[in-house]
PDB file of C-alpha atoms in Angstrom:
ATOM      1  CA  MET A   1     -10.305 -23.755 -12.343  1.00  0.00           C
ATOM      2  CA  PRO A   2      -7.762 -20.887 -12.739  1.00  0.00           C
ATOM      3  CA  ASP A   3      -9.018 -17.299 -10.769  1.00  0.00           C
ATOM      4  CA  GLY A   4     -11.535 -19.462  -8.682  1.00  0.00           C
ATOM      5  CA  GLY A   5     -14.362 -19.559 -11.317  1.00  0.00           C
ATOM      6  CA  HIS A   6     -17.015 -17.466 -12.818  1.00  0.00           C
ATOM      7  CA  ASP A   7     -18.944 -16.418  -9.718  1.00  0.00           C
ATOM      8  CA  ALA A   8     -15.484 -15.250  -7.613  1.00  0.00           C
ATOM      9  CA  ARG A   9     -15.506 -12.088  -5.849  1.00  0.00           C
ATOM     10  CA  GLY A  10     -13.161 -10.321  -8.421  1.00  0.00           C
ATOM     11  CA  ASN A  11     -16.019 -10.827 -10.868  1.00  0.00           C
ATOM     12  CA  CYS A  12     -18.387 -10.096  -8.695  1.00  0.00           C
ATOM     13  CA  PHE A  13     -21.438  -7.123  -8.645  1.00  0.00           C
ATOM     14  CA  HIS A  14     -20.533  -5.917  -5.578  1.00  0.00           C
ATOM     15  CA  PHE A  15     -16.749  -5.944  -5.606  1.00  0.00           C
ATOM     16  CA  GLN A  16     -15.038  -2.675  -5.519  1.00  0.00           C
ATOM     17  CA  CYS A  17     -11.675  -1.381  -5.791  1.00  0.00           C
ATOM     18  CA  ASP A  18      -9.158   1.276  -6.888  1.00  0.00           C
ATOM     19  CA  GLU A  19      -8.319   1.381 -10.704  1.00  0.00           C
ATOM     20  CA  PRO A  20      -6.722   0.025 -12.156  1.00  0.00           C
ATOM     21  CA  PHE A  21      -6.870  -3.343  -9.896  1.00  0.00           C
ATOM     22  CA  ASP A  22      -3.840  -4.238  -8.199  1.00  0.00           C
ATOM     23  CA  ARG A  23      -3.455  -7.330  -6.834  1.00  0.00           C
ATOM     24  CA  GLN A  24      -0.355  -5.506  -4.424  1.00  0.00           C
ATOM     25  CA  SER A  25      -2.908  -3.298  -2.644  1.00  0.00           C
ATOM     26  CA  PRO A  26      -5.817  -5.729  -1.098  1.00  0.00           C
ATOM     27  CA  GLU A  27      -6.557  -2.657   1.338  1.00  0.00           C
ATOM     28  CA  ALA A  28      -8.455  -1.429  -1.526  1.00  0.00           C
ATOM     29  CA  TRP A  29     -10.469  -4.431  -1.913  1.00  0.00           C
ATOM     30  CA  ARG A  30     -14.061  -4.163  -0.615  1.00  0.00           C
ATOM     31  CA  CYS A  31     -17.396  -6.116  -0.835  1.00  0.00           C
ATOM     32  CA  SER A  32     -20.200  -3.039  -0.615  1.00  0.00           C
ATOM     33  CA  LEU A  33     -22.997  -5.758  -0.161  1.00  0.00           C
ATOM     34  CA  ARG A  34     -21.511  -6.872   2.792  1.00  0.00           C
ATOM     35  CA  GLU A  35     -19.317  -3.632   3.986  1.00  0.00           C
ATOM     36  CA  VAL A  36     -16.963  -5.818   4.855  1.00  0.00           C
ATOM     37  CA  SER A  37     -12.802  -5.671   3.391  1.00  0.00           C
ATOM     38  CA  VAL A  38     -11.841  -8.732   0.764  1.00  0.00           C
ATOM     39  CA  ASP A  39      -8.855 -10.000   3.004  1.00  0.00           C
ATOM     40  CA  ALA A  40      -7.542 -12.490   0.287  1.00  0.00           C
ATOM     41  CA  ASP A  41      -7.720 -12.672  -3.391  1.00  0.00           C
ATOM     42  CA  PRO A  42     -10.822 -11.876  -4.832  1.00  0.00           C
ATOM     43  CA  TYR A  43     -10.568 -14.237  -7.679  1.00  0.00           C
ATOM     44  CA  TRP A  44     -10.531 -17.264  -4.887  1.00  0.00           C
ATOM     45  CA  THR A  45     -13.653 -15.355  -2.781  1.00  0.00           C
ATOM     46  CA  THR A  46     -17.281 -16.289  -3.719  1.00  0.00           C
ATOM     47  CA  CYS A  47     -20.552 -15.769  -2.140  1.00  0.00           C
ATOM     48  CA  ASP A  48     -24.024 -16.465  -3.368  1.00  0.00           C
ATOM     49  CA  ASN A  49     -24.824 -12.802  -4.693  1.00  0.00           C
ATOM     50  CA  CYS A  50     -21.838 -12.788  -7.128  1.00  0.00           C
ATOM     51  CA  ALA A  51     -24.122 -12.359  -9.955  1.00  0.00           C
ATOM     52  CA  GLU A  52     -27.179 -10.516  -8.323  1.00  0.00           C
ATOM     53  CA  GLU A  53     -28.078  -6.672  -8.039  1.00  0.00           C
ATOM     54  CA  THR A  54     -29.368  -7.285  -4.824  1.00  0.00           C
ATOM     55  CA  SER A  55     -29.083  -5.100  -1.345  1.00  0.00           C
ATOM     56  CA  GLU A  56     -29.367  -8.342   1.254  1.00  0.00           C
ATOM     57  CA  PRO A  57     -27.171 -10.426   1.380  1.00  0.00           C
ATOM     58  CA  SER A  58     -27.743 -14.465   1.159  1.00  0.00           C
ATOM     59  CA  GLY A  59     -25.405 -17.085   2.726  1.00  0.00           C
ATOM     60  CA  PRO A  60     -21.923 -17.048   3.975  1.00  0.00           C
ATOM     61  CA  MET A  61     -18.404 -15.319   2.152  1.00  0.00           C
ATOM     62  CA  ARG A  62     -16.620 -18.701   1.110  1.00  0.00           C
ATOM     63  CA  ALA A  63     -12.872 -19.212   0.347  1.00  0.00           C
ATOM     64  CA  VAL A  64     -12.021 -20.996  -2.928  1.00  0.00           C
ATOM     65  CA  VAL A  65      -9.340 -23.380  -1.870  1.00  0.00           C
ATOM     66  CA  GLY A  66      -7.617 -26.250  -3.552  1.00  0.00           C
ATOM     67  CA  GLY A  67      -5.629 -28.647  -2.610  1.00  0.00           C
ATOM     68  CA  MET A  68      -4.464 -32.084  -3.312  1.00  0.00           C
ATOM     69  CA  GLY A  69      -7.257 -35.535  -3.473  1.00  0.00           C
ATOM     70  CA  LYS A  70      -6.404 -38.859  -2.327  1.00  0.00           C
ATOM     71  CA  LYS A  71      -5.368 -39.784  -5.896  1.00  0.00           C
ATOM     72  CA  GLY A  72      -2.891 -36.506  -6.443  1.00  0.00           C
ATOM     73  CA  VAL A  73      -5.235 -34.704  -8.560  1.00  0.00           C
ATOM     74  CA  PRO A  74      -6.083 -31.033  -7.372  1.00  0.00           C
ATOM     75  CA  ILE A  75      -9.517 -30.896  -5.993  1.00  0.00           C
ATOM     76  CA  TYR A  76     -10.960 -27.404  -5.000  1.00  0.00           C
ATOM     77  CA  ARG A  77     -13.712 -26.496  -2.235  1.00  0.00           C
ATOM     78  CA  ARG A  78     -15.426 -23.132  -1.101  1.00  0.00           C
ATOM     79  CA  LEU A  79     -15.815 -23.288   2.249  1.00  0.00           C
ATOM     80  CA  PRO A  80     -17.530 -20.780   3.879  1.00  0.00           C
ATOM     81  CA  TYR A  81     -15.941 -18.467   6.703  1.00  0.00           C
ATOM     82  CA  LEU A  82     -16.184 -18.584  10.112  1.00  0.00           C
ATOM     83  CA  ASN A  83     -17.005 -15.498  11.950  1.00  0.00           C
ATOM     84  CA  GLY A  84     -15.342 -13.781   9.455  1.00  0.00           C
ATOM     85  CA  CYS A  85     -12.022 -15.487   9.431  1.00  0.00           C
ATOM     86  CA  ARG A  86     -10.963 -17.379   6.157  1.00  0.00           C
ATOM     87  CA  PRO A  87     -10.089 -21.089   6.371  1.00  0.00           C
ATOM     88  CA  GLU A  88      -6.895 -22.072   4.311  1.00  0.00           C
ATOM     89  CA  ILE A  89      -5.741 -25.231   2.782  1.00  0.00           C
ATOM     90  CA  VAL A  90      -1.570 -25.715   4.419  1.00  0.00           C
ATOM     91  CA  GLU A  91       1.052 -27.677   5.452  1.00  0.00           C
ATOM     92  CA  PRO A  92       0.247 -29.479   8.991  1.00  0.00           C
ATOM     93  CA  GLU A  93       2.275 -28.030  11.972  1.00  0.00           C
ATOM     94  CA  GLY A  94       4.982 -30.397  13.519  1.00  0.00           C
ATOM     95  CA  SER A  95       4.001 -32.063  16.365  1.00  0.00           C
ATOM     96  CA  GLY A  96       5.142 -29.155  18.747  1.00  0.00           C
ATOM     97  CA  SER A  97       2.715 -27.063  17.248  1.00  0.00           C
ATOM     98  CA  ASP A  98      -0.269 -25.035  19.003  1.00  0.00           C
ATOM     99  CA  SER A  99      -2.506 -25.944  16.615  1.00  0.00           C
ATOM    100  CA  SER A 100      -5.489 -28.568  17.649  1.00  0.00           C
ATOM    101  CA  ARG A 101      -6.181 -30.890  15.131  1.00  0.00           C
ATOM    102  CA  SER A 102      -9.540 -32.415  14.491  1.00  0.00           C
ATOM    103  CA  GLY A 103     -10.488 -35.273  12.604  1.00  0.00           C
ATOM    104  CA  GLY A 104     -13.034 -35.949   9.722  1.00  0.00           C
ATOM    105  CA  SER A 105     -13.680 -38.791   7.091  1.00  0.00           C
ATOM    106  CA  GLY A 106     -14.247 -38.035   3.395  1.00  0.00           C
ATOM    107  CA  ASP A 107     -12.485 -38.679   0.073  1.00  0.00           C
ATOM    108  CA  ASP A 108     -11.656 -35.029  -0.579  1.00  0.00           C
ATOM    109  CA  ILE A 109      -9.048 -32.854   0.937  1.00  0.00           C
ATOM    110  CA  SER A 110      -7.619 -35.180   3.466  1.00  0.00           C
ATOM    111  CA  SER A 111      -4.325 -36.613   5.567  1.00  0.00           C
ATOM    112  CA  SER A 112      -3.136 -39.110   7.933  1.00  0.00           C
ATOM    113  CA  ARG A 113      -1.083 -37.295  11.104  1.00  0.00           C
ATOM    114  CA  SER A 114       2.152 -38.765   9.574  1.00  0.00           C
ATOM    115  CA  SER A 115       2.163 -37.646   5.997  1.00  0.00           C
ATOM    116  CA  GLY A 116       2.256 -34.312   5.884  1.00  0.00           C
ATOM    117  CA  ASN A 117      -0.310 -33.624   3.512  1.00  0.00           C
ATOM    118  CA  GLU A 118      -2.592 -30.211   3.632  1.00  0.00           C
ATOM    119  CA  VAL A 119      -5.097 -29.602   6.111  1.00  0.00           C
ATOM    120  CA  ILE A 120      -7.692 -27.308   5.847  1.00  0.00           C
ATOM    121  CA  ARG A 121      -6.731 -24.221   8.891  1.00  0.00           C
ATOM    122  CA  ILE A 122      -8.963 -22.101  10.646  1.00  0.00           C
ATOM    123  CA  GLU A 123      -8.055 -19.092  13.303  1.00  0.00           C
ATOM    124  CA  THR A 124     -11.068 -18.929  15.663  1.00  0.00           C
ATOM    125  CA  GLU A 125     -12.204 -15.534  16.885  1.00  0.00           C
ATOM    126  CA  GLU A 126     -10.094 -16.167  20.153  1.00  0.00           C
ATOM    127  CA  GLY A 127      -7.247 -16.308  17.669  1.00  0.00           C
ATOM    128  CA  THR A 128      -6.330 -20.292  18.260  1.00  0.00           C
ATOM    129  CA  ALA A 129      -5.309 -22.107  14.943  1.00  0.00           C
ATOM    130  CA  VAL A 130      -7.540 -25.374  14.331  1.00  0.00           C
ATOM    131  CA  ASP A 131      -6.847 -28.292  11.535  1.00  0.00           C
ATOM    132  CA  PHE A 132      -9.049 -30.292   9.747  1.00  0.00           C
ATOM    133  CA  ASP A 133      -8.378 -33.556   8.021  1.00  0.00           C
ATOM    134  CA  SER A 134     -11.508 -33.204   5.690  1.00  0.00           C
ATOM    135  CA  THR A 135     -13.840 -30.725   4.131  1.00  0.00           C
ATOM    136  CA  GLU A 136     -16.863 -32.391   6.701  1.00  0.00           C
ATOM    137  CA  GLY A 137     -14.860 -31.993   9.791  1.00  0.00           C
ATOM    138  CA  TYR A 138     -14.562 -28.361   9.161  1.00  0.00           C
ATOM    139  CA  LEU A 139     -17.837 -28.163   8.379  1.00  0.00           C
ATOM    140  CA  ARG A 140     -19.042 -29.566  11.072  1.00  0.00           C
ATOM    141  CA  PHE A 141     -16.667 -27.762  13.318  1.00  0.00           C
ATOM    142  CA  GLN A 142     -18.586 -24.854  11.908  1.00  0.00           C
ATOM    143  CA  GLU A 143     -22.213 -25.618  12.719  1.00  0.00           C
ATOM    144  CA  LYS A 144     -21.303 -26.313  16.069  1.00  0.00           C
ATOM    145  CA  ARG A 145     -19.788 -23.243  16.464  1.00  0.00           C
ATOM    146  CA  GLN A 146     -22.754 -21.299  14.906  1.00  0.00           C
ATOM    147  CA  ARG A 147     -25.246 -23.163  17.166  1.00  0.00           C
ATOM    148  CA  GLN A 148     -23.094 -22.073  20.188  1.00  0.00           C
ATOM    149  CA  HIS A 149     -21.990 -18.401  18.911  1.00  0.00           C
ATOM    150  CA  PRO A 150     -25.672 -17.541  16.392  1.00  0.00           C
ATOM    151  CA  SER A 151     -25.396 -14.265  14.885  1.00  0.00           C
ATOM    152  CA  SER A 152     -27.835 -11.372  16.313  1.00  0.00           C
TER     153      SER A 152
END
């Protein structure tokens, strides 16, 4: 799925940037619908409103992230941002890391603690990095955080 797919923010009706588009100038990327900066490659960012002329956003912004599945096949997921923070796929840090680790099950992006495979990492609003072994683990964490800290 090169460049995130047809619904990527870079193809979005609401995506704005300086002309011509410059991948070296992310400070110029913005979403006019949500009135926020697009903090990562817009071709790897999406939402439910990408192809709509609307004045009301629906659903969260999502990061299009990729990793290796259990059988070595690349897989891509659209993971919702958490309080404006983008989840990323990264190599897990060593055992001396400050990151906390949250498990999960599923047959998608996963890793064991000793294998060195990729994990989903999110930085919370408190500045703590949290790693997840699966998409399901991340989504459970996000749902719990949203219940604890509902939007106003």
